[in-house]
Amino acid sequence: MEAVAEEQNDLERRGSETSQSIKPRWRSLFAFTTRPHLLPLFLAIILSISSGVVSPVQSYLLGKVFDCFTSFGAGKYGGPELVKNVSKFALGVTILGVASGILHAGYFGFWLVFGELQAKAARDNLFGSMLEKDMEWYDMRKDGVEALIQRLQTQIRELQMGTSQPLGFALQSTVTALSALGLAMYTAWDLTLITIATIPFAALALGWISSRMQPSIEAQAKELNTASKFANNAFQAIDVVKCFNGQDFETWQYAKAIKRAAKKYLIQAKANALQIGFVRFITLSMFVQGFWYGSHIVITGKKQPGQVLTAFWSCLSALQAVEQILPQILVLEKARAAGATLQAILTQMDKRHRIIMTGQLTPEFCEGDIEVRNVSFRYPSRPDEPALKHASFFFPAGETTFVIGTSGSGKSTLGNLLMRFYEPASGELFIDGNPLQTLDIAWLRNNITLVQQQSVLFNETIFKNIAFARRDWENVGRDEVKRSIETACLQNTVHELPKGVDTVVGTGGNAMSGGQRQRIAIARANLRDTPILILDEATSALDHISKGIVMEAIREWRRGKTTIIITHDLSQIADDEFAYILDKGVVVQEGYRSALEKGKVGPLVGPRRPSVTFPTAKRLPKLSGEIRKPSVVSMSSVSASASTLSVSSHDSLDIQYHPRAQSVFVPGIFSLAKESPELNRRSYFEPFVSPAATGAFAMHRMSGVPDIFTRPLNPSPQPKEGRSRLSGWPLMPRREQREQDLGDWSLLNELHMQTPEAGRKSSEKRTSQLSKAYSETIPLKKTRRPSEDALDQGDGPHRIAPIKKILLTVWPTLTWKHRPLLIAGFFFAAVHAAGTPVFSFVFAKLLATFFQPANREREALKWSLSILAVGTGDALANFFMHYLLEACGQAWVDNLRIESMKRIIDQPRTWFDKDKNSVSKLTECLDRNAEEMRNLLGRFAGFMFVVVVMLLMALIWSLVVCWKLTLVGLAAAPFIYTVTRLYQAISGKWEGRSNDAGTTAASIFTETFSNIRTVRALTLEGYLHEKYLKATQKAFGVGLRRSAYSGTFYGISDSGIAFATALIFYYGATVAASRAFTVQNIITVFSMLLFSIASANSILAFIPQINSSCATATRLLRLANLPHKSSHEHAGHVRLPALGTISFNDVNFTYPSRPLGPVLNSLNLRLSPHTSTALVGASGSGKSTITSLLLGLYPPTSGTLTFDSLEITALHTPSLRSLIAVVPQTPQIFATTIALNIAYAMPERSSLASRVNIEKAAEVAGIHTFISSLPRGYNTLIGEGGTGLSGGQAQRIAIARAVARKPMLMVLDEATSALDGESARGIRELVRRLRSEGVGVLMVTHDRDMMRVCEEVVVVRDGRVEERGGFDELLLRRGGELRRLLGLGG
């Protein structure tokens, strides 16, 4: 298994690679800019440039103010003159503050508008372009469509964030730097050149560091894509995850992908921290040469002190502007990478991936004649396996034609080609004599309806889902829908619903049973009523009588219209109906049923039966006189096809026919025992039994439960003694070993490198601390076990948690490995914070040298070197602060992601039925929301901490130096605080609304492209496109209001700082004039307060990003704070060594999310775990619900469910599930290798996960030969982004997964619905084998032969047992329910 896992990891990495190397450039930020965007962009740029000039003007005024104070200090003029001159410049600062507020409000708001425009353009263009992609493009997505959709949403958000305020700040800071340097050059060009002499070298170094970041950004995106794929698959297949105890496995593999992504991000964090520290050092170190030379030119009389200060302050402003850009660099880098990726997806619209729209022909009528002439085709995801080989068909207008064949024989491919989802590799298709490629594709799909087995419903009402059949669905009347509902025999179901046809079916139609979904799809097809109808296993989930009624209704409705029915059920074919038989993409037989029955070989030869068996080894002769004239098959193609079929094999896809032989179970394919006599002597199960066990399992052995896995394959019974001697091997490993094999992943131990006990205690402690820290934000009920409805706190109106409460979760979430790093990060933040007041003090000393009478140069050099020392320490502190906090932020978010993943999949099944917990929303929260949340600690928390510490130190120092001036400066604090808090509140409110609107648009995007085949088949592109455009327009409107409010209050907040500065200048002059304090003390306070205020002011720019991060953090913390081990699944602790009698006692059950009323009504049912039982009933009667309760997916609403007299609530659910294996009606395939799909959730050390066991299980399921024929065999990647499988192949993988676990009870829920007759016969043999060995089988089925093979049949009606007994017994019972279901009358 290690080799398999290694190859899986390799496949994951290779699968994430894009087909082309994307080289992000800065123009990628404007990839979606169009002409209408130019005006807001132009205004944003103009206002940014104008606001960027404010800082140099302020530097000029500061220089003038300093000149006044130095002149006063040198005794050139007195106090009144000082106050007069400073007041003039303070007034200028006030006017500048007003202008600055207006300019900042404008540029901030317009940049937000521009970001919204980019996001809307990206969303709209992607939606429109993906609607034009052909199905090949979707098939070739390496990580699958679902994962791609989530990454696209994340990248749209990254582009929006980058092109809004961060881009504006970068531009403004660039203008500030350039204009400040210009002012400095104008004031003292020689001093300026000497001061900035090191900047060119610094720029080269910064550019090189920046270039190192981009590869890690791309690598991180790929790993996050893989993590999203894992999460998406787990949530979609939550039933399988729970039934197979895969919770820890899913968390484990998700955690691995997250950890790999974290390593890539830390590379970016280190590079960004290095840039920030480097610029900080350059900024402060320039004082050494600058002030040394400045003192020289003042002493020599070349410049006045004010001129030197203006020049130097301008250089400092320029460097500080560059420094302010650096925190935005990572955001901008991600934005340009996102822009480049999104643009690359759009530019992939070449001829190979665009829907070929060359056809312009739109005939006035469609008669319905279809001819398929010598067509060959291979799916893009399976290039080595032909789906059709030189196949020819003719479907005459007005007739019903059947297409039958084994799973994977190419039946469904026919429908895909006729719908033009794909283009054939060779051959031609015609409709009414017109080549398919010449027909307008919209006309084509409006004249053909395809109803597939997995009926897709949209999250709308039943009425709207049916009305979608018509392009003018808004004009569809209720009477029309009612008639279609009656045709699909859906009227009773609709009548029972409280809201009738206005009932919302839920995401994916999860509020309906499988049969109900199929009937809604048939009703939709009826309303559509196109000239051509293709039914692809469209009634497979219906019971026998419902299927018969629906088929008769379809025949009546489709009389005189072209109908193609793809099915495994031969009972549906009438004598006068034509059938094609396919095998491996080749038409091996065709003719009317009445004629085919007269042949020597073939599936229709012999007594009629509801299942199909197929001939193999040679091509069957076509019946002369029965071939439809337009059907042309050349002799060369027949010969070629025959040669390909002449080799006998045991591939389950081969067509095998044995008209009289009694079949016996054989590995690889369910065929004749006499063909493999060796297998009569040895059981398949022998090679993978475990060593003898004792203890609890020995007791189980003594209980008389037979040992299936060691019994030889022989139809005659074996004596117990012989069986015991043959097996000193147990049926399964003992309970402890089995639980270890099937679920002990020790996840927390591996993640945190602790002993099992220490890991468990540490995890529980951190979890309790996290809940405690966060409980004030989203209250938890800790005093009692919550009910199922209470398991989802944080509902209702979306409330954003304050940043303080969010950050309180950091410490309990981090492990002890990262907690010291967090302390160190804030220690270095404190050092960095102290750097500014210390720098201000030294800077004041440096300024004082200008009016010292002696030793001016020596003092200037001394204090310049002191600043160099401060700069070195500050730069190092800056680097370690940013890197350590980013590392801790990443660890914080990763632990929350993993905790969220663990808690999500631990939630009861009903939790997933709620719309707010849809797969797309959960995946988005773990992906995009977590990425934004990290900024709170990595970028913002340290910055805010620095500002607070800096302000405190500056205030204390200032109070000591000049308390009067400091107190006056503090007088402005209430105003500034009030305005800032108001700005934060307004921004947070609109940020939350904007996020909610974006999430709504994203859900439509996901629903559309997750169901793209159905969308195209129903030509719903226009409706969904319009719906999406409305959603994006609404999101844009919310964004515009957000921009207006945020921009206005940002401008007001910015002005407040300027007003405070003017006040400090004026009162400083007043204090200096009174000579209560020295000029040096006043300049020291000036420096400290102004530097501190400037640093505090810079926080304003981050408030929108902080609010956005808080909004996303609230969502993720809701998931991380979900109740853990609080549902009914964790109520019990008794571990059963074996299954006892299963009893349903007066059980009532209602699905909380389904408004259908009670599904089970006072159900009383006893099941033996050692017998085979068929559960039979009409669709929606509660059969699958019984199996769901049996597996603990839902608790009974009332009544009791017991195992060996123990209530299920007292049992340890994982142990119970380890004794049962389930094959669901809809097979769930995970995006991994075939081997790991079969060995799902089994640790590598488990003997059940060995390659031998996997291959043997595949042989039992009849899929081994097919797997072996694939180039990579069992290491072939399947599922999302992997090799495509037919429905039958996927079903057999699911059967192999169940068999590999060696259960005591196997639950088969319509397990043969997607299988051909030969494969279904093999499953019947498997059931016989399991029954003979004492392994229980509970089978939900509508198939008569599957009922016959079971020892007992239980008929369920309206949620209760109607009758039970042997199949033959019930079949003879007059007036019995089974006879009614089978259409045999009373």
PDB file of C-alpha atoms in Angstrom, residues 54 117 138 140 197 265 313 329 373 396 453 482 509 549 658 723 793 834 863 880 1133 1137 1142 1297 1309:
ATOM      1  CA  VAL A  54      -0.222  65.587   0.005  1.00  0.00           C
ATOM      2  CA  LEU A 117     -15.856  46.101 -11.521  1.00  0.00           C
ATOM      3  CA  TYR A 138     -14.574  19.651 -18.330  1.00  0.00           C
ATOM      4  CA  MET A 140      -9.804  17.068 -18.728  1.00  0.00           C
ATOM      5  CA  ALA A 197      22.686  56.579  -2.762  1.00  0.00           C
ATOM      6  CA  TYR A 265       3.090  29.942   1.900  1.00  0.00           C
ATOM      7  CA  TRP A 313      12.149  64.696   5.671  1.00  0.00           C
ATOM      8  CA  ILE A 329       3.087  43.278  -2.131  1.00  0.00           C
ATOM      9  CA  ARG A 373     -23.052   5.694 -39.522  1.00  0.00           C
ATOM     10  CA  PRO A 396     -36.665   5.693 -37.602  1.00  0.00           C
ATOM     11  CA  GLN A 453     -30.123   7.746 -14.681  1.00  0.00           C
ATOM     12  CA  LYS A 482     -50.111  18.786 -13.593  1.00  0.00           C
ATOM     13  CA  GLY A 509     -32.851  17.364  -5.096  1.00  0.00           C
ATOM     14  CA  ILE A 549     -47.080   2.202 -15.264  1.00  0.00           C
ATOM     15  CA  HIS A 658     -24.922 -19.823 -21.324  1.00  0.00           C
ATOM     16  CA  ARG A 723     -15.101 -25.900   8.123  1.00  0.00           C
ATOM     17  CA  GLN A 793     -25.214  27.391  16.049  1.00  0.00           C
ATOM     18  CA  ALA A 834       9.995  50.652  20.776  1.00  0.00           C
ATOM     19  CA  TRP A 863      23.621  60.579  16.673  1.00  0.00           C
ATOM     20  CA  PHE A 880      11.198  38.290  12.762  1.00  0.00           C
ATOM     21  CA  HIS A1133     -20.044   3.058  23.962  1.00  0.00           C
ATOM     22  CA  PRO A1137     -18.165  -8.412  18.838  1.00  0.00           C
ATOM     23  CA  ILE A1142     -31.797  -6.553  14.499  1.00  0.00           C
ATOM     24  CA  ARG A1297     -15.129  -1.670  -1.692  1.00  0.00           C
ATOM     25  CA  ASP A1309     -29.283  -0.650  -1.919  1.00  0.00           C
TER      26      ASP A1309
END
